Tab-separated table of C-alpha atoms in Angstrom:
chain	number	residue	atom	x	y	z
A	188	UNK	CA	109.632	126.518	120.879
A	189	UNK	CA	109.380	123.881	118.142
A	190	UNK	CA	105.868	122.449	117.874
A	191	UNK	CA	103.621	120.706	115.529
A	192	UNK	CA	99.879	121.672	115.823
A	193	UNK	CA	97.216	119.630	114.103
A	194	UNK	CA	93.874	121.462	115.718
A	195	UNK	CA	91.544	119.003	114.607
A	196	UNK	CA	91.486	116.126	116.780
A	197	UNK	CA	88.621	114.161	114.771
A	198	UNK	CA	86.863	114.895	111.063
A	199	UNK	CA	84.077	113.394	109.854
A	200	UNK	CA	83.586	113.374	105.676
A	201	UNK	CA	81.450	111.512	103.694
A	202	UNK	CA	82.468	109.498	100.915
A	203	UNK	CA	83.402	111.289	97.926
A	204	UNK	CA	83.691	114.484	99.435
A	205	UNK	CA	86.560	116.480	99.535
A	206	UNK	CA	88.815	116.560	102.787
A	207	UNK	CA	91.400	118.955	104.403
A	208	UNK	CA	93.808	118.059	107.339
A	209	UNK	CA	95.753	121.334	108.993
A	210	UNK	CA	98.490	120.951	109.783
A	211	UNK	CA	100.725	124.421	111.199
A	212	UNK	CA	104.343	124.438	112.831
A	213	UNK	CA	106.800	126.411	114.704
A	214	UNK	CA	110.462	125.521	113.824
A	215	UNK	CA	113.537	127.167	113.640
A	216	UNK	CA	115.152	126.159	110.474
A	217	UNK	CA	114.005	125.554	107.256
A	218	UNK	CA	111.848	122.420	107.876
A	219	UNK	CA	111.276	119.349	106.247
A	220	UNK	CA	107.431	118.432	106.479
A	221	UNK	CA	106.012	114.903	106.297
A	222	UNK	CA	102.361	113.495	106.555
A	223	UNK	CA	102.192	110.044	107.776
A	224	UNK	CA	99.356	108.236	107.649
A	225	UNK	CA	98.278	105.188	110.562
A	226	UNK	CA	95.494	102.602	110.176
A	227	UNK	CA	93.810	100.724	112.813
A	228	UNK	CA	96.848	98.006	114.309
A	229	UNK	CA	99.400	99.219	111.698
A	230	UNK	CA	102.588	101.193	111.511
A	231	UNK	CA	102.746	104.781	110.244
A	232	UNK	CA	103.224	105.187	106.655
A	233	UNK	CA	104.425	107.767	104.687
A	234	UNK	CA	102.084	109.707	102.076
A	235	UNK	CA	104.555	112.488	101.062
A	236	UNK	CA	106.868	114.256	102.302
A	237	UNK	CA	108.615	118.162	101.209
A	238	UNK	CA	112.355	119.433	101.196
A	239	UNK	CA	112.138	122.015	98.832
A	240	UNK	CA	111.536	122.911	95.882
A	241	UNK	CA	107.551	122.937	94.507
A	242	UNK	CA	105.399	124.179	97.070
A	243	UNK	CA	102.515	121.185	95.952
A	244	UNK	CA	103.673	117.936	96.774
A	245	UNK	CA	101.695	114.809	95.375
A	246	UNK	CA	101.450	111.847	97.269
A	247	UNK	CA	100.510	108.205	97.627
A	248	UNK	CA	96.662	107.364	97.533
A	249	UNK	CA	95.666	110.218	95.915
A	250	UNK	CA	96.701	112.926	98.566
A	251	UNK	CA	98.525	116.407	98.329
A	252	UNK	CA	99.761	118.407	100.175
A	253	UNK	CA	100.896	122.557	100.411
A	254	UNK	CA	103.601	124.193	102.385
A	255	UNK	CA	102.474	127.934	102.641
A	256	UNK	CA	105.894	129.087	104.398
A	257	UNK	CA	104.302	132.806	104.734
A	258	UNK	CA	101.611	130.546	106.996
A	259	UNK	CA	103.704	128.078	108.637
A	260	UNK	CA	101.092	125.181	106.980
A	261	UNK	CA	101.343	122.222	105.876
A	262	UNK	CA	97.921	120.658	104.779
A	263	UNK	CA	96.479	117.807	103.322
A	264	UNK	CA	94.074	117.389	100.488
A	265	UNK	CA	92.322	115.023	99.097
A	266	UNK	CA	89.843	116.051	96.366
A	267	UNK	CA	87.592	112.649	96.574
A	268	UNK	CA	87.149	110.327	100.029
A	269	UNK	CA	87.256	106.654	100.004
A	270	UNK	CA	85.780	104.621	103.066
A	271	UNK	CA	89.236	102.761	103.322
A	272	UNK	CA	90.746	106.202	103.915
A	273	UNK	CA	89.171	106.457	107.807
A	274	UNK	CA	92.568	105.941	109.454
A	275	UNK	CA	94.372	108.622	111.702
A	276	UNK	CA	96.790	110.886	109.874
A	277	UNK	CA	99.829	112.709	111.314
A	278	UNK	CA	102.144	116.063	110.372
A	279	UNK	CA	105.647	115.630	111.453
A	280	UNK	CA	108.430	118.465	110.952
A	281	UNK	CA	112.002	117.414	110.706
A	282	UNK	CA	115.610	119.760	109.020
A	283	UNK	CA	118.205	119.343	107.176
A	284	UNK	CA	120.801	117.287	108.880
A	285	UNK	CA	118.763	116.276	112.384
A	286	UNK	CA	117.207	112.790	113.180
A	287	UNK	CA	114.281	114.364	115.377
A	288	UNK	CA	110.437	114.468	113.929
A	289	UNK	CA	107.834	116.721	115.956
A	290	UNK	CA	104.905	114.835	115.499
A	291	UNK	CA	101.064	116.503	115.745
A	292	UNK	CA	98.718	114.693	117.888
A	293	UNK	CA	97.084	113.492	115.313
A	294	UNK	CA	93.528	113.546	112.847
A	295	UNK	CA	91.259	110.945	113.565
A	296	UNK	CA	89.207	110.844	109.860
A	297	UNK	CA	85.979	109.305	110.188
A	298	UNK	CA	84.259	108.212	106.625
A	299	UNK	CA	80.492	108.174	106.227
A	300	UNK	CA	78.838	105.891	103.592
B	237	UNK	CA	110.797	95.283	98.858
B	238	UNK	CA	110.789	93.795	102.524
B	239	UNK	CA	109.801	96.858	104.936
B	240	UNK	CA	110.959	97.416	108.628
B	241	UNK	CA	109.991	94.037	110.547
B	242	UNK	CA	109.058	94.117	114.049
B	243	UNK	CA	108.679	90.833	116.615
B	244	UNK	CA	106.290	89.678	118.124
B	245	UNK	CA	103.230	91.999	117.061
B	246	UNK	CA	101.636	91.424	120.768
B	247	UNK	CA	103.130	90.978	123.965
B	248	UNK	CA	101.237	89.783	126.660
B	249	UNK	CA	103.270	89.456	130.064
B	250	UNK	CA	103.234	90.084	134.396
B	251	UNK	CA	104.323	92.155	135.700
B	252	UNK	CA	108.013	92.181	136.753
B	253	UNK	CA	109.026	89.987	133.990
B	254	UNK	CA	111.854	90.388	130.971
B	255	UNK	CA	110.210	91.684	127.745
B	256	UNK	CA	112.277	91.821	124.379
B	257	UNK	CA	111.113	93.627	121.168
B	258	UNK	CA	113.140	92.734	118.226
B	259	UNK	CA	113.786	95.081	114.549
B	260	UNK	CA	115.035	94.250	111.544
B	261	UNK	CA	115.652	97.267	109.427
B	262	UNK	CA	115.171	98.204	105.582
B	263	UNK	CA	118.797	96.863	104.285
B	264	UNK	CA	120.883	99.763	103.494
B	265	UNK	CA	119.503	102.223	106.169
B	266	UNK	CA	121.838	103.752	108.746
B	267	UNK	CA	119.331	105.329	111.070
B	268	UNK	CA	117.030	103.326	113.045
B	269	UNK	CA	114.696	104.572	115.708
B	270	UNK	CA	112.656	102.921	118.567
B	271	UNK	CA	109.127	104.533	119.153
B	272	UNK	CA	106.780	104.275	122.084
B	273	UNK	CA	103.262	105.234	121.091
B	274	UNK	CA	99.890	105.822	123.755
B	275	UNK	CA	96.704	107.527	124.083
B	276	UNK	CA	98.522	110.337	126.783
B	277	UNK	CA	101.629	110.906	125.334
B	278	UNK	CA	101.464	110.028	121.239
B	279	UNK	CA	104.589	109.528	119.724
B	280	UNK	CA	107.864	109.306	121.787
B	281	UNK	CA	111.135	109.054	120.527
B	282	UNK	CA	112.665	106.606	123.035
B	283	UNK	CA	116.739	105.915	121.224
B	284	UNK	CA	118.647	106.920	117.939
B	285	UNK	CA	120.681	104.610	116.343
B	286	UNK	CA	123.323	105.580	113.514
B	287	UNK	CA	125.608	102.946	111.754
B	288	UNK	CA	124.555	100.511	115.007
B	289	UNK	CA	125.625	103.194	117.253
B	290	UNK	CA	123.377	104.980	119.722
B	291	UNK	CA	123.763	108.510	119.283
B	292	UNK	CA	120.529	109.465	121.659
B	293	UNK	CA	119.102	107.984	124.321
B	294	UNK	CA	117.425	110.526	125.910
B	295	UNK	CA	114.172	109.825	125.435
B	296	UNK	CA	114.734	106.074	127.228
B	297	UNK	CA	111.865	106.629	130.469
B	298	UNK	CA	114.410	104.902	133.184
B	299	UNK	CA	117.453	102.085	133.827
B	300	UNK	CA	114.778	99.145	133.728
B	301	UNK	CA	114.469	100.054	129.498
B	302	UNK	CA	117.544	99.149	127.376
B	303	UNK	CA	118.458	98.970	123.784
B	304	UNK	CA	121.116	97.151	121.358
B	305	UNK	CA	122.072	97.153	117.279
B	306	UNK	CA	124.512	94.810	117.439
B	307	UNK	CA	124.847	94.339	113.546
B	308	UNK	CA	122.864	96.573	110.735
B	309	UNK	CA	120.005	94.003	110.618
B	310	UNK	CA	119.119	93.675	113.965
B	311	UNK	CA	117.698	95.754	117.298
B	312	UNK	CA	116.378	94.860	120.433
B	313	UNK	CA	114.313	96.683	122.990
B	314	UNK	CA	114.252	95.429	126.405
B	315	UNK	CA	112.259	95.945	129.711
B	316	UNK	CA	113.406	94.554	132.873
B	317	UNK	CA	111.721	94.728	135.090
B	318	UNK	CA	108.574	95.722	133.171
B	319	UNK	CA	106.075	97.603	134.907
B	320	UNK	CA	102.265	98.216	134.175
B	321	UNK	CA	102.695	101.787	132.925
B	322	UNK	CA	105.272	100.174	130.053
B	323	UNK	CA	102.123	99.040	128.416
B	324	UNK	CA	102.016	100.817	124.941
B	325	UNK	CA	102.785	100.104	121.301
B	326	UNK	CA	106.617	100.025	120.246
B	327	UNK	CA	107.590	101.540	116.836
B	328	UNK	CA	110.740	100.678	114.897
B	329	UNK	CA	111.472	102.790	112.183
B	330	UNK	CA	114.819	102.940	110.154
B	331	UNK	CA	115.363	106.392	107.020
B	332	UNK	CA	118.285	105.629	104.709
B	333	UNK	CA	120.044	108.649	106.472
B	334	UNK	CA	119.359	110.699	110.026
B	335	UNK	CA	117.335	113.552	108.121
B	336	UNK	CA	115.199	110.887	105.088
B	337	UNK	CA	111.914	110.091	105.490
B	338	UNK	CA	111.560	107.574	108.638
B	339	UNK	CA	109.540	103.947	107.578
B	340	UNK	CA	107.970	102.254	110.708
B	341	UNK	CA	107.496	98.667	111.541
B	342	UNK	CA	104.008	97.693	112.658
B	343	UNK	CA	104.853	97.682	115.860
B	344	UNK	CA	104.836	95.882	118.805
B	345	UNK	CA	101.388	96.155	121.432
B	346	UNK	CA	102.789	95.466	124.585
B	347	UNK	CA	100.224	94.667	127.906
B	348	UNK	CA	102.051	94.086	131.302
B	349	UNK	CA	99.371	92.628	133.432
């Protein structure tokens, strides 16, 4: 079955610290993996995103990300927190030629001053 | 450059009455998706629009929810009659093809009292 699993439902980091979102999938074909991220009364929007290619994907706002195929992972880094990064971030797996995202659940991130 | 657009931001409305959510695209995408997003369920892919033609429905929850792209700019989501358990936020989202990254609206946060 195709499935997105982020296992931590809430994180807490201070600020300045470094942070780590799982992210691990099941999926048929070779996927395409994106990491979305949602503030408070806003849309989801899109910090990076992987076809192929270089396993280490940079994104917007500072964030990475590293598809280990051998682990079926996709997470995200970010090597320094800011407070206005407290938001709830989400993995989504997609293919070549299909319309349909598996989304996780979702990270709530939590940022301490 | 002018993101996907999504009217009104809140709904407020009884029970029973005619709600319509209205889209406008990123110009130049062919894919546009309506959303339905809430605490139980996260994200639900509700219809599938490509080149103003709905290729996917499936995910539509019953006869009383219906959806239109009647030109490349434009797509409406309607409930009627809408219920209590509609109440959730509505995603638009349009990718420049079926398998691009997908760019949400804001959304809509609909409350049927």
């Amino acid at each position: 079955a195709q499935s997105v699993t982020q296992p931590d439902i809430h994180i807490t980091v201070s600020e300045g610290a470094s942070l780590e979102l799982r992210c691990n999938y099941s999926y048929g074909a070779t996927p395409y993996l994106f990491w979305y991220v949602q503030s408070p009364g806003q849309g989801l929007q899109l910090l990076l995103k992987y076809f192929s290619g270089d396993t280490l994907v940079q994104g917007i706002k500072g964030f990475e990300a590293e598809f280990k195929r051998s682990q079926s992972s996709f997470n995200l880094r970010k090597p320094s927190v800011h407070w206005s990064d407290a938001a709830e971030y989400f993995c989504a797996v997609g293919a070549a030629g299909t319309y349909k995202y598996i989304f996780g659940t979702g990270t709530r991130l939590k940022v301490l001053a | 450059d002018a993101g996907v657009i999504q009217s009104p931001r809140h709904e407020v409305t009884e029970m029973g009455q005619e709600v319509t959510l209205r889209c406008k695209p990123i110009s130049g995408h062919n894919s546009l998706f309506w959303y339905r997003q809430t605490m139980m369920r996260g994200l639900e892919l509700l219809i599938y629009f490509n080149n103003n033609v709905p290729i996917d429905d499936s995910g539509m929850p019953e006869d009383r929810f219906s959806a239109k792209m009647p030109n490349a700019s434009f797509s409406t989501l309607k409930i009627q009659p809408s219920e209590p358990r509609d109440s959730a936020v509505y995603f638009c989202a349009s990718s420049l093809r079926a398998d691009q990254p997908q760019h949400f609206g804001d959304g809509t946060r609909l409350s049927i009292l």
